[in-house]
mmCIF file with all atom_site columns, C-alpha atoms in Angstrom:
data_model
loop_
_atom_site.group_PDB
_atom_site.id
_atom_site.type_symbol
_atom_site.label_atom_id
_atom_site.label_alt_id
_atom_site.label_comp_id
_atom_site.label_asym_id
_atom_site.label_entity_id
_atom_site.label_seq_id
_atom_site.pdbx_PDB_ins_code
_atom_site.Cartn_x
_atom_site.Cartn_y
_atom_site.Cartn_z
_atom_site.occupancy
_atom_site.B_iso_or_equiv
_atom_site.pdbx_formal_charge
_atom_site.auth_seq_id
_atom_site.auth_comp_id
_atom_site.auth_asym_id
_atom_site.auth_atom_id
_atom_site.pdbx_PDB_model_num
ATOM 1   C CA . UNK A 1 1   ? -114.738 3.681   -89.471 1.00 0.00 ? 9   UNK A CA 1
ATOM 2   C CA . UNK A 1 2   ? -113.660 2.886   -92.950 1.00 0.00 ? 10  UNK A CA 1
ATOM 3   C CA . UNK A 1 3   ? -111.546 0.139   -91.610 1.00 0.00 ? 11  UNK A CA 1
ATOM 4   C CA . UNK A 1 4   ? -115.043 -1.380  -90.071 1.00 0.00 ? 12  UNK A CA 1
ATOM 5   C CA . UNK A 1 5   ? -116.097 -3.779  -92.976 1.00 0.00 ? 13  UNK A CA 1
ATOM 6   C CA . UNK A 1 6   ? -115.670 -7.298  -93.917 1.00 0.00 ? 14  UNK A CA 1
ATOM 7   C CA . UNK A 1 7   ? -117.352 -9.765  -90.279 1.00 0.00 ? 15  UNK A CA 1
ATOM 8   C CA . UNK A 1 8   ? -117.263 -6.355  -88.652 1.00 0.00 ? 16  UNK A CA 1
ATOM 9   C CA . UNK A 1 9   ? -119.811 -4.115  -91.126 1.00 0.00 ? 17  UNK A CA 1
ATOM 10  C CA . UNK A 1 10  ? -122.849 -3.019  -89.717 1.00 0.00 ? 18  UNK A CA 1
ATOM 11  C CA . UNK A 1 11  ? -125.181 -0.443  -87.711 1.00 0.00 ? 19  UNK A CA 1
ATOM 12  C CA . UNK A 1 12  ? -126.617 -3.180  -85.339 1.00 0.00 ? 20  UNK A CA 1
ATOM 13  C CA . UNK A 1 13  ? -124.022 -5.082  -82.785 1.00 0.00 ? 21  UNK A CA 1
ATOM 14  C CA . UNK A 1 14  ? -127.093 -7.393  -81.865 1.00 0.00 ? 22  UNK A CA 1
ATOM 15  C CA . UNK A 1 15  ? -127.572 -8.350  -86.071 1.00 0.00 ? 23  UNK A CA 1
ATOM 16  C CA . UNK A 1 16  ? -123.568 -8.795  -86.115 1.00 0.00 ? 24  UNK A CA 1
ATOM 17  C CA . UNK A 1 17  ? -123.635 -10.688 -83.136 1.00 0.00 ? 25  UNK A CA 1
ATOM 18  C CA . UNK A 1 18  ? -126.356 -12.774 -84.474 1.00 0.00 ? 26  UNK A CA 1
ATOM 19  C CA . UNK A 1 19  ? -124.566 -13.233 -88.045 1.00 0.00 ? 27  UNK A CA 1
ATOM 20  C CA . UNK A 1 20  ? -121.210 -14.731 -86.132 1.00 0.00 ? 28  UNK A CA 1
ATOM 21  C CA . UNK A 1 21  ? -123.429 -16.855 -83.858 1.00 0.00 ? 29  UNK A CA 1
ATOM 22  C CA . UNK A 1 22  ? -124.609 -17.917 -86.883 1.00 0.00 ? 30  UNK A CA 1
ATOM 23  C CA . UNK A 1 23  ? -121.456 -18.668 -88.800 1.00 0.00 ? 31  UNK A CA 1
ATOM 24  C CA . UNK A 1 24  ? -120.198 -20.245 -85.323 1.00 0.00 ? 32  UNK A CA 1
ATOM 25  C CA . UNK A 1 25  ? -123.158 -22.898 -85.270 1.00 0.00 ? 33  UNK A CA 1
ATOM 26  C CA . UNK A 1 26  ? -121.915 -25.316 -88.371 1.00 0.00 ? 34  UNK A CA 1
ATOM 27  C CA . UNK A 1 27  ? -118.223 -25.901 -87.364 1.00 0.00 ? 35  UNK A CA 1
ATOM 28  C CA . UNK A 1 28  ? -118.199 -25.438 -83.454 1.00 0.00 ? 36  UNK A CA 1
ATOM 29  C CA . UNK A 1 29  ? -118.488 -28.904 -82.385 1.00 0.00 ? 37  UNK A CA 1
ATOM 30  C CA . UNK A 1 30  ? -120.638 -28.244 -79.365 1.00 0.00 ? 38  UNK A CA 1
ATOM 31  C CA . UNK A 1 31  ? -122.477 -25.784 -77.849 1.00 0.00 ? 39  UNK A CA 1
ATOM 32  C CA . UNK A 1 32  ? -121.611 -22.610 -80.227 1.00 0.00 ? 40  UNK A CA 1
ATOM 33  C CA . UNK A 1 33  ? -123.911 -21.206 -78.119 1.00 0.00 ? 41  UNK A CA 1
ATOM 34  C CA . UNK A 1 34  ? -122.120 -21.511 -74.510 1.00 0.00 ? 42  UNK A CA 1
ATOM 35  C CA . UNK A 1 35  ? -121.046 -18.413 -72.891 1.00 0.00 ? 43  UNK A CA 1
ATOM 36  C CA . UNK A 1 36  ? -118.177 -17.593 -69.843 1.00 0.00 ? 44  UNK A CA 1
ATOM 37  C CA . UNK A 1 37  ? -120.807 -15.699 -67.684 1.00 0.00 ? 45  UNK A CA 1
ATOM 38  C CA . UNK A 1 38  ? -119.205 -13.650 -64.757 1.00 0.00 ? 46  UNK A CA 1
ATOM 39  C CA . UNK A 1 39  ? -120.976 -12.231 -62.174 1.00 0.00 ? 47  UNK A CA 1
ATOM 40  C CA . UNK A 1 40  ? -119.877 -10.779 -58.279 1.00 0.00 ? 48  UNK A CA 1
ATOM 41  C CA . UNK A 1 41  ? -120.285 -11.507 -54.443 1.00 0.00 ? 49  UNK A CA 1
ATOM 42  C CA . UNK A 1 42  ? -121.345 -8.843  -51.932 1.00 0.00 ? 50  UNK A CA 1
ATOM 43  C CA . UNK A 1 43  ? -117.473 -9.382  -51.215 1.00 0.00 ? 51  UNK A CA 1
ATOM 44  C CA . UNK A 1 44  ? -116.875 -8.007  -55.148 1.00 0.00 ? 52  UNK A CA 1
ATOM 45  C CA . UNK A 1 45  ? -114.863 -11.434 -55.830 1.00 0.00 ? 53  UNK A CA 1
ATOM 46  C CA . UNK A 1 46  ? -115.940 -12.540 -59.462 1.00 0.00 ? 54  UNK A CA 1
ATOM 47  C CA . UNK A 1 47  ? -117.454 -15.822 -60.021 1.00 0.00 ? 55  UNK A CA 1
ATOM 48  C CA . UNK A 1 48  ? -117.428 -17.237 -63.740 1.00 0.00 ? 56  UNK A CA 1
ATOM 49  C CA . UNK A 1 49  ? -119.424 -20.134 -65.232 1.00 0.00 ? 57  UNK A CA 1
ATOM 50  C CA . UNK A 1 50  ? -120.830 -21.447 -68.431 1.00 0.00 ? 58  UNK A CA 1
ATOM 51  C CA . UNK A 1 51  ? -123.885 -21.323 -69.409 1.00 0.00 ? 59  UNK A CA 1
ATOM 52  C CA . UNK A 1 52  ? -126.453 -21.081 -72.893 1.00 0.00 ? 60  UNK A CA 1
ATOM 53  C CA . UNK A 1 53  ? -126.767 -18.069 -74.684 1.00 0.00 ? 61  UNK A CA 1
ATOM 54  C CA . UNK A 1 54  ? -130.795 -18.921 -75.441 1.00 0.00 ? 62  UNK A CA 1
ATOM 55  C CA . UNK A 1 55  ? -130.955 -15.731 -77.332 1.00 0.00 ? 63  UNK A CA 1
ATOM 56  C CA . UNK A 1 56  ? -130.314 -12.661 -78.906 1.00 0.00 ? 64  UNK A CA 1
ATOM 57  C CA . UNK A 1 57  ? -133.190 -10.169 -78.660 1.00 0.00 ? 65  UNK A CA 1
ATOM 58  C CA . UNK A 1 58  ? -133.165 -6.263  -80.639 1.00 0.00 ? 66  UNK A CA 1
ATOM 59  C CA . UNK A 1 59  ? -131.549 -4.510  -77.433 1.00 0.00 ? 67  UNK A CA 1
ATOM 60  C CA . UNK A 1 60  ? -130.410 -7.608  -75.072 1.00 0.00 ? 68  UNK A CA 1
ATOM 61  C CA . UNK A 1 61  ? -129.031 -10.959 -74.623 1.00 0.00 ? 69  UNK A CA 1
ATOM 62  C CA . UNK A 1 62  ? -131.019 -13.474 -72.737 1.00 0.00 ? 70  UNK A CA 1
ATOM 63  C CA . UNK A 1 63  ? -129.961 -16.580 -70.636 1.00 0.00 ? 71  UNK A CA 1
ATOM 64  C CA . UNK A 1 64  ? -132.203 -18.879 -68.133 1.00 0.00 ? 72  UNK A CA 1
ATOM 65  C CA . UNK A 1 65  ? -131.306 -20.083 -64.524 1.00 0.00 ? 73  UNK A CA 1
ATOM 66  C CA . UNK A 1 66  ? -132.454 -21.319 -61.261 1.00 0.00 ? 74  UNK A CA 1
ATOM 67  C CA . UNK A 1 67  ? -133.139 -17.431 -59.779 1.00 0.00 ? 75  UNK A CA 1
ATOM 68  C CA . UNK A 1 68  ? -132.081 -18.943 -56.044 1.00 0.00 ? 76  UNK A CA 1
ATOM 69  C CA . UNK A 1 69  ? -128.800 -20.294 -58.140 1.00 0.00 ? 77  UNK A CA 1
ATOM 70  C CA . UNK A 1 70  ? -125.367 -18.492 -56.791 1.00 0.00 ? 78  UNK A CA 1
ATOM 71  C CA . UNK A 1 71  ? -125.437 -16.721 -60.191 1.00 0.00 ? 79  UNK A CA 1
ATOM 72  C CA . UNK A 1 72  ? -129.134 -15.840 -59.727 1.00 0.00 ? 80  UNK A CA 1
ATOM 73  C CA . UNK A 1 73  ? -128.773 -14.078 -56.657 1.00 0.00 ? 81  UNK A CA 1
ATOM 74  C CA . UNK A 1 74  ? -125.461 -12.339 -57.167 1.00 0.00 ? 82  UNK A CA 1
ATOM 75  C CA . UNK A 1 75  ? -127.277 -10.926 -60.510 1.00 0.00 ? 83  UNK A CA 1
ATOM 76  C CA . UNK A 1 76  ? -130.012 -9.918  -58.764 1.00 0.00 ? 84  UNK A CA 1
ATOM 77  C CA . UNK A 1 77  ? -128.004 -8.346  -56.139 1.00 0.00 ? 85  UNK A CA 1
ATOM 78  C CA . UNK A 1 78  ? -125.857 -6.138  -58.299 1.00 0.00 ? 86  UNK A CA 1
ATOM 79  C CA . UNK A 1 79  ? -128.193 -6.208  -61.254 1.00 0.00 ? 87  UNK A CA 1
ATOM 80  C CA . UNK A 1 80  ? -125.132 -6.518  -63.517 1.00 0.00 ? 88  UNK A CA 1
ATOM 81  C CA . UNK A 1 81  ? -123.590 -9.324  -65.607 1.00 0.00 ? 89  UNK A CA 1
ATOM 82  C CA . UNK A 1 82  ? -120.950 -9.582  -67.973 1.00 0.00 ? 90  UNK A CA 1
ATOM 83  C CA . UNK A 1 83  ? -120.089 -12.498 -70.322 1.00 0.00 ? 91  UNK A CA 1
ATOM 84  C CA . UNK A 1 84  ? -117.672 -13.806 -73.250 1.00 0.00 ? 92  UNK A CA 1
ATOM 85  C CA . UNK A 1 85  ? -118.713 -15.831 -76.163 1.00 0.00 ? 93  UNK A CA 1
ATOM 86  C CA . UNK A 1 86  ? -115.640 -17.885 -77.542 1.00 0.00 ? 94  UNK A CA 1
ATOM 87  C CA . UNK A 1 87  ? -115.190 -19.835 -80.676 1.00 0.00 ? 95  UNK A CA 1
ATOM 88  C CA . UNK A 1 88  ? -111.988 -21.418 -81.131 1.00 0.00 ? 96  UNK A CA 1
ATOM 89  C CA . UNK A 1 89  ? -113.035 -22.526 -84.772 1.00 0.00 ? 97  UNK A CA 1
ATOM 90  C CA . UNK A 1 90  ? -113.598 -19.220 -86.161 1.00 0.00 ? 98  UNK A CA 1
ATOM 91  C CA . UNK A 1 91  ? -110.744 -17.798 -83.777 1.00 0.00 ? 99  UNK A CA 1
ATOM 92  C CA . UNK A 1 92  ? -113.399 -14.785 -82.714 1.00 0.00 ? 100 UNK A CA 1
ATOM 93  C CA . UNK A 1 93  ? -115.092 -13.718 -79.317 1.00 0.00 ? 101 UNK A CA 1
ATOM 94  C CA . UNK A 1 94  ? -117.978 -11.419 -78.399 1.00 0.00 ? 102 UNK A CA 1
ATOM 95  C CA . UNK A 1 95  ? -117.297 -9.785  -75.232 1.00 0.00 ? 103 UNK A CA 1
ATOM 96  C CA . UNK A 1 96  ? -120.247 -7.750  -73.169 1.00 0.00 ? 104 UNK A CA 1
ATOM 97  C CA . UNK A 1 97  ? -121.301 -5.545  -70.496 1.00 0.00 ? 105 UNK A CA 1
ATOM 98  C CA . UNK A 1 98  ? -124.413 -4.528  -69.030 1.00 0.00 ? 106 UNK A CA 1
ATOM 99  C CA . UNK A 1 99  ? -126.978 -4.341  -66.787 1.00 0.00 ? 107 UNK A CA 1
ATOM 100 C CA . UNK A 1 100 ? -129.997 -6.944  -65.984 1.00 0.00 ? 108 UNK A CA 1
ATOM 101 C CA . UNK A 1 101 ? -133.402 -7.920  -65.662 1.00 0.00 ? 109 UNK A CA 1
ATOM 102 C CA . UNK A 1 102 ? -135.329 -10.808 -65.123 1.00 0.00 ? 110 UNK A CA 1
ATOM 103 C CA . UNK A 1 103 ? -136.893 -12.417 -68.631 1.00 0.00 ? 111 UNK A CA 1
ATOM 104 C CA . UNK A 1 104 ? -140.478 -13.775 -67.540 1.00 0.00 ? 112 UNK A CA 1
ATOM 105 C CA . UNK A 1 105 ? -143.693 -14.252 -69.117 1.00 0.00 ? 113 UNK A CA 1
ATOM 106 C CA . UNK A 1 106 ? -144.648 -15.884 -72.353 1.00 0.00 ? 114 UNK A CA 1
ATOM 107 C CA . UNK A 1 107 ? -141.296 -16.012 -73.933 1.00 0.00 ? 115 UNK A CA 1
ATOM 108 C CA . UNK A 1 108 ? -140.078 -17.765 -70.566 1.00 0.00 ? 116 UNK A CA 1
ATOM 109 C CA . UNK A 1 109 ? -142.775 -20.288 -70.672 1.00 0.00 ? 117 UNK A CA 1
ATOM 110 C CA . UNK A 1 110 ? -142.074 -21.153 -73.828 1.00 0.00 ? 118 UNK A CA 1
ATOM 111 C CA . UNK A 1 111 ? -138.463 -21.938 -73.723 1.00 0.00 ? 119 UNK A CA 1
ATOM 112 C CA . UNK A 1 112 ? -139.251 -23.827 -70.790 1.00 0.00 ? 120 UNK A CA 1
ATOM 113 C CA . UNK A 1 113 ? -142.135 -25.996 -72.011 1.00 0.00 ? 121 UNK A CA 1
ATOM 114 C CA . UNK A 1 114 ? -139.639 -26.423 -75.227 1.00 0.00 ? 122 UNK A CA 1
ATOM 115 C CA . UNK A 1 115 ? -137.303 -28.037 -72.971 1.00 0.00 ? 123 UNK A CA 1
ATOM 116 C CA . UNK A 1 116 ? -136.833 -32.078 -72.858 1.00 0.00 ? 124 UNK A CA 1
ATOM 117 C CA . UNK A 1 117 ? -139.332 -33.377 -69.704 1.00 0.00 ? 125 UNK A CA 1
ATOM 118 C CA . UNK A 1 118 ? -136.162 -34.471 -68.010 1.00 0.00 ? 126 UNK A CA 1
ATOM 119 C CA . UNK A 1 119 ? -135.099 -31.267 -67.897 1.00 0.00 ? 127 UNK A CA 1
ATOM 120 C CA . UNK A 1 120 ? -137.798 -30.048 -66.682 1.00 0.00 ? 128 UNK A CA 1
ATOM 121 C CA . UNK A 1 121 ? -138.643 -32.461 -63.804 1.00 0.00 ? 129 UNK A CA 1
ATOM 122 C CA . UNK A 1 122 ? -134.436 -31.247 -63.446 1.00 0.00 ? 130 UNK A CA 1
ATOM 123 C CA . UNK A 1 123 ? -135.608 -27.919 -62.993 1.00 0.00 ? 131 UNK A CA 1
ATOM 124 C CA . UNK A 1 124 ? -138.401 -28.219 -60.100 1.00 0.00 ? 132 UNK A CA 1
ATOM 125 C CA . UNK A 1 125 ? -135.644 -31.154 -58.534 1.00 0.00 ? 133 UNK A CA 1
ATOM 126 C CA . UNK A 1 126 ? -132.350 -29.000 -58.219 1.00 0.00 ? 134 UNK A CA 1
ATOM 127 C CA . UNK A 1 127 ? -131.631 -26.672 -55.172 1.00 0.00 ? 135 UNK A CA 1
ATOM 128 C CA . UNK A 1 128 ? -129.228 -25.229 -57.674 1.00 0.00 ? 136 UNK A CA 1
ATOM 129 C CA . UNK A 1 129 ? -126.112 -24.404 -56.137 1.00 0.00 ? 137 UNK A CA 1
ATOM 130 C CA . UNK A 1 130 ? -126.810 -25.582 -52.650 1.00 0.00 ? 138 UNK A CA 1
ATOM 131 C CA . UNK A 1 131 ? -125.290 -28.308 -50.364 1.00 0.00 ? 139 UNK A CA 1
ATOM 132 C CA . UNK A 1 132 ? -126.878 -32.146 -50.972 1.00 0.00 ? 140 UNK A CA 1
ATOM 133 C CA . UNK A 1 133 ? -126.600 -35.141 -49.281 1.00 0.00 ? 141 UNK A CA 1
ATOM 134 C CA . UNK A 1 134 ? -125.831 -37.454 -52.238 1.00 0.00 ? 142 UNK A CA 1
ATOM 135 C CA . UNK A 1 135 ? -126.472 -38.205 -55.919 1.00 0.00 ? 143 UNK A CA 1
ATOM 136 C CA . UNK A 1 136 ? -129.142 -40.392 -54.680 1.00 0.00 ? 144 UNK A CA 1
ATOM 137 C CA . UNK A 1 137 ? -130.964 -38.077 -52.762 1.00 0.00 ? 145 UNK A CA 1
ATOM 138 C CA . UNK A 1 138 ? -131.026 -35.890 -55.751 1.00 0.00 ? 146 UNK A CA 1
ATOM 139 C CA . UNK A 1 139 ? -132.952 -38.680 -57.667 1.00 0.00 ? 147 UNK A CA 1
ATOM 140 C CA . UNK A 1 140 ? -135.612 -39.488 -55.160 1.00 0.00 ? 148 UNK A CA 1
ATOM 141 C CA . UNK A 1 141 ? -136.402 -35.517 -55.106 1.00 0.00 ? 149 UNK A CA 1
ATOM 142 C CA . UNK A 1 142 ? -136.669 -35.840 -59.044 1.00 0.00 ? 150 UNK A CA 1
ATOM 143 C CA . UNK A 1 143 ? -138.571 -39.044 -58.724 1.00 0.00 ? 151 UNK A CA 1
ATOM 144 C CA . UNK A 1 144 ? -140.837 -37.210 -55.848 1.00 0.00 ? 152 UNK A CA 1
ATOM 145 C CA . UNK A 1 145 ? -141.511 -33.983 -58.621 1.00 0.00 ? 153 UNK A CA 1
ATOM 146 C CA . UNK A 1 146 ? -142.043 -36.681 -61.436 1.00 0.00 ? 154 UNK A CA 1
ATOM 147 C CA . UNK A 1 147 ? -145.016 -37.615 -59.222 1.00 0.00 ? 155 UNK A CA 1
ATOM 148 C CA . UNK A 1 148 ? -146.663 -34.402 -58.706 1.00 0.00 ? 156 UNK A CA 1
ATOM 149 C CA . UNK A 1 149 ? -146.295 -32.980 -61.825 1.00 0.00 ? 157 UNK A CA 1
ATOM 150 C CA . UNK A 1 150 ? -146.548 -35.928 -64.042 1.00 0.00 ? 158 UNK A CA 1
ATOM 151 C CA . UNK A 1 151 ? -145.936 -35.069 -68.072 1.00 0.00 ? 159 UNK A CA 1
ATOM 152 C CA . UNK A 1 152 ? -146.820 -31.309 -68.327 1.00 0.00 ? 160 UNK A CA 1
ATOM 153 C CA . UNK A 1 153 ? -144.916 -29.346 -65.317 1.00 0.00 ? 161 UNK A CA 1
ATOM 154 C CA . UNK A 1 154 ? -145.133 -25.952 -65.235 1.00 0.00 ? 162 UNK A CA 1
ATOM 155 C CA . UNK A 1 155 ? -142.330 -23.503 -65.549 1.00 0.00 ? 163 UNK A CA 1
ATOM 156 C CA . UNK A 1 156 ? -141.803 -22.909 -61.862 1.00 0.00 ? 164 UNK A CA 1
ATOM 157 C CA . UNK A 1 157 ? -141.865 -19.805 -59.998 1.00 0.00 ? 165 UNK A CA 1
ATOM 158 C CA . UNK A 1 158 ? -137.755 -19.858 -59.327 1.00 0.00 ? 166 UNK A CA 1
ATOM 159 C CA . UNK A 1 159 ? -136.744 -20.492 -62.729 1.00 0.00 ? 167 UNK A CA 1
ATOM 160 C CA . UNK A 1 160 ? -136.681 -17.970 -66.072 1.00 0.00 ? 168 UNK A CA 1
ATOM 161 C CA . UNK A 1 161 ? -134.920 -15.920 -68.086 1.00 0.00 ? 169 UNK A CA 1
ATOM 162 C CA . UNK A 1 162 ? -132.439 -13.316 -67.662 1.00 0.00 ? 170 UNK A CA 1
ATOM 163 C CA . UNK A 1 163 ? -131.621 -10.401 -70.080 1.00 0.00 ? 171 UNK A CA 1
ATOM 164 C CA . UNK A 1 164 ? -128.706 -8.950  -70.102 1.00 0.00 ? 172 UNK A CA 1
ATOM 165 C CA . UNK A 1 165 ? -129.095 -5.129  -71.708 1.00 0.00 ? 173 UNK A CA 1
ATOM 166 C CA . UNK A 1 166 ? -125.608 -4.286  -72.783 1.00 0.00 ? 174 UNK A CA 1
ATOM 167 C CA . UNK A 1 167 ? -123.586 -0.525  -72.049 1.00 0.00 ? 175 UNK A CA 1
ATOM 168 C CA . UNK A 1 168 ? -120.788 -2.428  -74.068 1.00 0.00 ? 176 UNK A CA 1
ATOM 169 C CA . UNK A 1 169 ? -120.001 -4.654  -76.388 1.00 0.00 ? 177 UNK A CA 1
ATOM 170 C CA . UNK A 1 170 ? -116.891 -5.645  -78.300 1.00 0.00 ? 178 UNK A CA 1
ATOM 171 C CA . UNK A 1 171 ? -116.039 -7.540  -81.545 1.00 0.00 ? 179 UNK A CA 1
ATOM 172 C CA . UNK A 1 172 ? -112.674 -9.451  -81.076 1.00 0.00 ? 180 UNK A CA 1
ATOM 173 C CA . UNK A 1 173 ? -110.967 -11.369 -84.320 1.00 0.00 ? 181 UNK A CA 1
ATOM 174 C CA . UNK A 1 174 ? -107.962 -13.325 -84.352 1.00 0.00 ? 182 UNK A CA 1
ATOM 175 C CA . UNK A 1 175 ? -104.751 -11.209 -87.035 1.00 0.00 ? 183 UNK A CA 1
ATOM 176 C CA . UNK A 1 176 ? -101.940 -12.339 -87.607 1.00 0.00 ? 184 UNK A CA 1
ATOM 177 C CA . UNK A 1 177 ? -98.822  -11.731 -85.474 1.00 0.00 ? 185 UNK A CA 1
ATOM 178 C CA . UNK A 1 178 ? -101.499 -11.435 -82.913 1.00 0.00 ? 186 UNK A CA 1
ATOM 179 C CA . UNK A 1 179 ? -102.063 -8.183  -84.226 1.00 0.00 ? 187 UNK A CA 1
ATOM 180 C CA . UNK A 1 180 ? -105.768 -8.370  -83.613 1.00 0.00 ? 188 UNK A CA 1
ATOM 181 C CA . UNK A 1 181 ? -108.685 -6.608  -84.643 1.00 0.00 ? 189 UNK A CA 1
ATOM 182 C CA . UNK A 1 182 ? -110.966 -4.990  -81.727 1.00 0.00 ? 190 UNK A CA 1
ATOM 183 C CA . UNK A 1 183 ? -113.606 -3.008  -82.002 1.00 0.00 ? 191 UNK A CA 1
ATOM 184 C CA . UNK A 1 184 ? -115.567 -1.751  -79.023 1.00 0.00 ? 192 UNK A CA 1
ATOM 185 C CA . UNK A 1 185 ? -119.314 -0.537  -79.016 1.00 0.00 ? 193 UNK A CA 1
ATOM 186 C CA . UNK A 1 186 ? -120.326 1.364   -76.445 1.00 0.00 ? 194 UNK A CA 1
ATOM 187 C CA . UNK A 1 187 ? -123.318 3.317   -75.657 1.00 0.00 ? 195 UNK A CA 1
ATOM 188 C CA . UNK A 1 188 ? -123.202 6.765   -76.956 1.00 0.00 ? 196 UNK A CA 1
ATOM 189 C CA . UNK A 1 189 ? -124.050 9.243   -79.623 1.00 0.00 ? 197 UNK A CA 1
ATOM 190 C CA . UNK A 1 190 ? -122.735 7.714   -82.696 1.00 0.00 ? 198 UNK A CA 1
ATOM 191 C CA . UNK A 1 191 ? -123.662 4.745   -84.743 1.00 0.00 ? 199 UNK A CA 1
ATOM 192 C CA . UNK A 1 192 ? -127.563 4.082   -83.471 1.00 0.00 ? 200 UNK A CA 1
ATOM 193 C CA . UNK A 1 193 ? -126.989 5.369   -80.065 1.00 0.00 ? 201 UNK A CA 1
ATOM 194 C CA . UNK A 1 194 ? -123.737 3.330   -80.117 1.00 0.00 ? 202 UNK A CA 1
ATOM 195 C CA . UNK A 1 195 ? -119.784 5.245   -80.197 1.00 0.00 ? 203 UNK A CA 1
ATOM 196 C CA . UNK A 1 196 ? -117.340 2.571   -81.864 1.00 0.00 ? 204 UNK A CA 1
ATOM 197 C CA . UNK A 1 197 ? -113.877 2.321   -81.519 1.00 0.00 ? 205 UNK A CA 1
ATOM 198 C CA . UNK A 1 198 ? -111.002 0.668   -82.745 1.00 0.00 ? 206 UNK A CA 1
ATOM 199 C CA . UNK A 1 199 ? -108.722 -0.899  -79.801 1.00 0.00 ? 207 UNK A CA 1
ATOM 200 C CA . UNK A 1 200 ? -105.452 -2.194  -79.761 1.00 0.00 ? 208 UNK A CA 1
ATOM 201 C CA . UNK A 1 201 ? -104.565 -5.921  -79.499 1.00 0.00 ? 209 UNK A CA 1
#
């Protein structure tokens, strides 16, 4: 693992992947942040979307969603995710694998609450996912949740985090001649509870 230094060195994926994330966040021109996040049908056809990487816990990755959202339920179903994280600017992607849980309590509530109102109100409005009759109808049901929850809505029931508690993870960098540098953690008895390995491009 000599070879493992430079943007790769390290004992913790989660502290590397924070460190790029970080790096990522002053020349990505918007959302550094945004993952690809795949999930499956009960038909096992993959489904792939973006969404926010909201954080980057000791031993997971955590995202939040509409639980009754496609994504939601196919997670919930299968209780498995994947997801890339791409920046073009530092020509370097975080790939990972794992299993899931829901992300509720406290830390949910306050992500939420740290949202803008708007987004909020969005949250209580949006069947996410579902058939609607029209952009207008969509505004009178926000306009109908403005009314009952007024200025301080709670987090509602159907709406939270999810963690995503990887079994693999792999550092990807951009070499030249596409000769690229890969190195894939997965869990075992190595490095932390984590066997590393060098792949080919």
């Amino acid at each position: 693992m000599s070879e493992r230094d430079g943007i790769f060195v390290g004992d913790d994926p989660f502290e590397i992947a924070r460190k790029w994330l970080a790096e990522a966040e002053p020349v990505e021109p918007n959302d550094p942040n945004a993952i690809a996040l795949a999930s499956v049908d009960a038909d096992g056809l993959p489904n792939v979307r973006m969404v926010l990487l909201k954080d980057i816990l000791d031993d997971s990755f955590v995202f939040y969603t509409n639980y009754t959202s496609t994504k939601g339920q196919e997670i919930a179903a299968t209780g498995k995710a994947a997801f890339v994280l791409h920046w073009k600017s530092l020509r370097r992607q975080i790939r990972v694998r794992g299993l899931t849980e829901r992300f509720e309590g406290p830390e949910a509530d306050a992500y939420y609450a740290s949202r803008s109102l708007k987004s909020r109100l969005g949250a209580w409005s949006s069947p996410q996912s579902q058939p609607i009759a029209s952009r207008a109808s969509l505004m009178a049901e926000v306009a109908r949740q403005t009314a009952r929850h007024g200025t301080n809505p709670p987090r509602p029931p159907f709406w939270g985090g999810i963690r995503i508690v990887p079994s693999e993870i792999e550092f990807w960098a951009d070499g030249a001649f596409r000769l690229h540098d890969r190195f894939q953690w997965r869990k075992g008895a190595s490095v932390n509870g984590w066997a590393i390995t060098r792949l080919a491009p």
